N, CA and C of each residue as an Amber inpcrd file, in Angstrom:
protein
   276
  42.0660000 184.6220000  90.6910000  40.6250000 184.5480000  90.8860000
  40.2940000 185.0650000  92.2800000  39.0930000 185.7430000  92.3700000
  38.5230000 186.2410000  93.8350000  37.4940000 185.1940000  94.5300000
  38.0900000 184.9280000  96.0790000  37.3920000 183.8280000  96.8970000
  36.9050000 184.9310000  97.7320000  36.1220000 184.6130000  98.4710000
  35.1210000 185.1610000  99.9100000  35.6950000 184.5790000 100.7140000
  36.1410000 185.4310000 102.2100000  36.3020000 184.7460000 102.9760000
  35.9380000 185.1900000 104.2850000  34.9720000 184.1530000 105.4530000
  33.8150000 184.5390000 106.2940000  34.4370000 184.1540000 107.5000000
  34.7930000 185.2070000 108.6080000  35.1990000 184.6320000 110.1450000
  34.5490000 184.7240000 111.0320000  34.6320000 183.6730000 111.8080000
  33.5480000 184.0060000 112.6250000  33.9830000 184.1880000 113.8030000
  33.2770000 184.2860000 115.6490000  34.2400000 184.4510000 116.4770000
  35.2550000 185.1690000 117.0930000  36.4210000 184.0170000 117.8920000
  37.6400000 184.6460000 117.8700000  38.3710000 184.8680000 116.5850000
  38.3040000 184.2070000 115.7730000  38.8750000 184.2830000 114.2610000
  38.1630000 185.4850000 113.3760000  37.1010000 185.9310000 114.0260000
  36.2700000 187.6730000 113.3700000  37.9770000 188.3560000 113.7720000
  37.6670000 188.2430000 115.2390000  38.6440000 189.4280000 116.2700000
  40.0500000 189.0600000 116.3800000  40.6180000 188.4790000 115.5600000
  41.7330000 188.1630000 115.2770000  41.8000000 188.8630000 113.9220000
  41.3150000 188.6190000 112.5490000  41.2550000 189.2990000 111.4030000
  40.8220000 190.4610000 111.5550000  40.0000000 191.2190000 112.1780000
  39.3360000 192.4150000 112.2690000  38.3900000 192.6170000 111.7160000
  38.2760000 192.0280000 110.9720000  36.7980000 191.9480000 110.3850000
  35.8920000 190.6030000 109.8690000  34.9150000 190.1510000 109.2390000
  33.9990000 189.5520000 109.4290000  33.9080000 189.2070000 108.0200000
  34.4830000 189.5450000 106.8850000  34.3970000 189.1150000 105.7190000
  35.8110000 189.5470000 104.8330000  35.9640000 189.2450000 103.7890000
  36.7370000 189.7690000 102.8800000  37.3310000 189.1430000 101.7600000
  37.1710000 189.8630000 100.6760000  37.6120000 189.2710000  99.6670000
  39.1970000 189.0410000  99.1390000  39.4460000 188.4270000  98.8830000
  40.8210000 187.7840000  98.3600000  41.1080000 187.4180000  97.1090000
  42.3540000 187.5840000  96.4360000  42.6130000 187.3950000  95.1100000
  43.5320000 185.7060000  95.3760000  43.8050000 184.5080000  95.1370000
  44.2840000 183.4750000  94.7220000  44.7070000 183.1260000  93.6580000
  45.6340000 182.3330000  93.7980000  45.9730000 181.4300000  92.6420000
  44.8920000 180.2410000  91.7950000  44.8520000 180.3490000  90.1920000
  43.8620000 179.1060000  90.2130000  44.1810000 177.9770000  90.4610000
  45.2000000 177.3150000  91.1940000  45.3840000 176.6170000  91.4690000
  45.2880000 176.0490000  93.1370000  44.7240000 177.0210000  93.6730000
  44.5420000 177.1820000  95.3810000  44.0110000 176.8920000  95.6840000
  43.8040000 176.1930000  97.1720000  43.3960000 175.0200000  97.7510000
  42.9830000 175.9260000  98.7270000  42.1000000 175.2130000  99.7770000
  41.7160000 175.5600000 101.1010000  43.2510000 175.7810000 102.2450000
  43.7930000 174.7200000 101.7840000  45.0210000 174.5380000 102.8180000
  45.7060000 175.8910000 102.5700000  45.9500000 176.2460000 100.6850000
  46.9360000 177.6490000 101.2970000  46.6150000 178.6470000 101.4450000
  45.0550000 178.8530000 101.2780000  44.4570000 179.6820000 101.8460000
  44.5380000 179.8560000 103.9490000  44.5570000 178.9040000 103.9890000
  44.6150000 178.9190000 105.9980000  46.0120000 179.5050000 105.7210000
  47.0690000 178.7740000 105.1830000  48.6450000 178.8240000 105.8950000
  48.5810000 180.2710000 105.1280000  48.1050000 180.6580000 104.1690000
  48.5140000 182.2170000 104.2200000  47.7940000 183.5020000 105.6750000
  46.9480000 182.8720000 105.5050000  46.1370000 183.3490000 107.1720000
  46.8940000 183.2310000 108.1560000  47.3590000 182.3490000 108.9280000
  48.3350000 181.7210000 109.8280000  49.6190000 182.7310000 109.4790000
  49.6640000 183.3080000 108.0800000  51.0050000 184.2340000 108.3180000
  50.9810000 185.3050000 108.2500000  49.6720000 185.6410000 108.0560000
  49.3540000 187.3010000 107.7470000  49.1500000 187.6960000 109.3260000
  47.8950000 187.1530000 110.3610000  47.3350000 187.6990000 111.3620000
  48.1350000 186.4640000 112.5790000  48.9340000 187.4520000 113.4920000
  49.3800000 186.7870000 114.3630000  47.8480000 185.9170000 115.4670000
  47.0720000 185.9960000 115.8570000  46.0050000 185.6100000 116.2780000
  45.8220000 184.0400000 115.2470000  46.2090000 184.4800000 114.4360000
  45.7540000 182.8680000 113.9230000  46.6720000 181.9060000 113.8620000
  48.2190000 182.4550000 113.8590000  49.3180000 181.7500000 113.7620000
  48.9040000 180.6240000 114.4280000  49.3230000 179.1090000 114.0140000
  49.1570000 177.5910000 114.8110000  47.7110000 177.3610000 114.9570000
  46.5730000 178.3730000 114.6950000  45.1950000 177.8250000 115.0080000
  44.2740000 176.7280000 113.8560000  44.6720000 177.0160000 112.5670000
  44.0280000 176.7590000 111.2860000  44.5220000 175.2170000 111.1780000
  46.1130000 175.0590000 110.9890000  46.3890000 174.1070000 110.2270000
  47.5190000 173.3920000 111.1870000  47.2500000 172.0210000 111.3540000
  48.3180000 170.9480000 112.0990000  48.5160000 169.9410000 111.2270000
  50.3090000 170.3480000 110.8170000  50.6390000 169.2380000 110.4080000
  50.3600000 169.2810000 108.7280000  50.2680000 170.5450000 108.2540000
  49.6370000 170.6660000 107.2280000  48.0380000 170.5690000 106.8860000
  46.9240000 169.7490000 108.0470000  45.7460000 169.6480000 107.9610000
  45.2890000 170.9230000 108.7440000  43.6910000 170.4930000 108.3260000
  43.2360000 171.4900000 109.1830000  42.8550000 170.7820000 110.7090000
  42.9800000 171.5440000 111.7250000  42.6530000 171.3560000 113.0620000
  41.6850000 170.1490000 113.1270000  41.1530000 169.7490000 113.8070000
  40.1570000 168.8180000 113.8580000  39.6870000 169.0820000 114.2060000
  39.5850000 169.8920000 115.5040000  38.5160000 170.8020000 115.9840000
  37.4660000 171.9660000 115.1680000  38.2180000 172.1950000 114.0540000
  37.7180000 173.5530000 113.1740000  36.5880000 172.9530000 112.1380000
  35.7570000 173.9440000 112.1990000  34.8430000 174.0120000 111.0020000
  35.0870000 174.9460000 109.4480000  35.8590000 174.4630000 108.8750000
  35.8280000 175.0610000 107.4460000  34.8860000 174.4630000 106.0930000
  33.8690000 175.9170000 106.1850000  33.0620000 175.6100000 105.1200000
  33.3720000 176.2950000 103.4400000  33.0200000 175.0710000 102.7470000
  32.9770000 175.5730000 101.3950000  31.7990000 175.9300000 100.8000000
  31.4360000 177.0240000 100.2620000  29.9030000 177.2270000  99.7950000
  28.7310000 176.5980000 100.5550000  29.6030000 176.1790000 102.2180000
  28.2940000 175.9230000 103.0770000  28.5600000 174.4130000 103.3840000
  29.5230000 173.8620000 102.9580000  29.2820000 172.3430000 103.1380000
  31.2990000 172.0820000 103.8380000  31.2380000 171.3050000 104.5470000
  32.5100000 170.9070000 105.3380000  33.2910000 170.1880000 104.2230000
  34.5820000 171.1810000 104.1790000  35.3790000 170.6750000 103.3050000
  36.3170000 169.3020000 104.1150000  35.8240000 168.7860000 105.2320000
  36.1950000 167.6730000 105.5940000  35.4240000 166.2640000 104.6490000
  34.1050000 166.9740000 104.2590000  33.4180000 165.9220000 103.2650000
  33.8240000 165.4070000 101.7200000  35.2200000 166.9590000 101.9060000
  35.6820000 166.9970000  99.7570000  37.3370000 166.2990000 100.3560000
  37.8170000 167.0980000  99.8010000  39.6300000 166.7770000 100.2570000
  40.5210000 166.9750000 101.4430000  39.6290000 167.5130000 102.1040000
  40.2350000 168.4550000 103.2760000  40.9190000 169.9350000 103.1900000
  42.0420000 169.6580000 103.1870000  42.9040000 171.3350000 103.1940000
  43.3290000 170.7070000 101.6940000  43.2370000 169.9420000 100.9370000
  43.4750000 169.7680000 100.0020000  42.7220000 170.4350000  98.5430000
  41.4110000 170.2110000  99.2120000  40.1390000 170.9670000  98.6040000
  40.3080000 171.8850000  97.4090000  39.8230000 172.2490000  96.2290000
  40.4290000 173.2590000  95.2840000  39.2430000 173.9710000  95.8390000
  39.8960000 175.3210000  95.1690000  39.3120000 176.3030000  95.0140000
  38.6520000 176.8160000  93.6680000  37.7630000 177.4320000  93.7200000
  37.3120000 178.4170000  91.9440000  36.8900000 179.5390000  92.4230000
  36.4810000 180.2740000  91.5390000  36.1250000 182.1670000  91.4580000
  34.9040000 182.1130000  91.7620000  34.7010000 182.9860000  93.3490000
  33.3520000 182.9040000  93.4850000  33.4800000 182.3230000  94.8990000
  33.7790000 181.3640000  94.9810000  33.7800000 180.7090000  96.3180000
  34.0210000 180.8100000  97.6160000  32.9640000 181.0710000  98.4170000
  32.9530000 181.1450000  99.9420000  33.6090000 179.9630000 100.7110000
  34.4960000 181.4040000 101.4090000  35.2770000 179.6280000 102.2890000
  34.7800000 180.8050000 103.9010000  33.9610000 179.6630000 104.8000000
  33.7030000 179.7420000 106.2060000  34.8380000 179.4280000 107.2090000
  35.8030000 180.4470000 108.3830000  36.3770000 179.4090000 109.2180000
  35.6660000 179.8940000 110.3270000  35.2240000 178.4940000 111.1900000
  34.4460000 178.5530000 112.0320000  35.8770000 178.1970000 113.3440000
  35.7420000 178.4270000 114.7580000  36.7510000 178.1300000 115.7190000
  35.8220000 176.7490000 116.5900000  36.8040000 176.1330000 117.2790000
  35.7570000 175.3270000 118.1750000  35.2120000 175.9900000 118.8700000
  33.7820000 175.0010000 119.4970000  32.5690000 175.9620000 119.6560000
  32.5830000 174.6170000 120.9470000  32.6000000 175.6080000 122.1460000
  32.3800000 175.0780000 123.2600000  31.0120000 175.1080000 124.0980000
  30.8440000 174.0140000 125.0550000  29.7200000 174.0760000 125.6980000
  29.0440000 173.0580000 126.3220000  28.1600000 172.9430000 126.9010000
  26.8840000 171.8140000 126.9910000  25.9530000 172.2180000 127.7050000
């Protein structure tokens, strides 16, 4: 099945680009979606996932909503679905 997938950031300029589509397993989760990221683009290696979770710092959205609210990196996936990784966002 084909997911969307949206970077933003240092995580744009680490992937090289700003969107892209992906083919998955139907059985794929948010989580192996990061750890395949983490092995494709050296820039992301260790940023996505600790410990098997995702960062705590990170914002990963599903169709817009924080998959910290569904399963976490556990999260399924379906055809169609936008996954957001956002980086921490510093400031005050």
């Amino acid at each position: 099945m084909d997911i969307d997938l949206r970077f933003f950031a240092t995580f744009r300029e680490a992937v090289g680009e700003k969107e892209q589509t992906r083919t998955v397993g139907d059985d794929a989760t948010v989580g192996d979606v990061l750890t395949t990221l983490e092995g494709e683009y050296d820039g992301l290696e260790g940023q996505l996932l600790e410990e098997g979770q995702i960062r705590p710092q990170l914002s990963v959205l599903k169709n817009g909503r924080n998959v910290v609210h569904m399963a976490g990196a556990e999260t399924s996936l379906e055809a169609g679905d936008v996954v957001s990784v956002f980086p921490p966002v510093a400031g005050g």
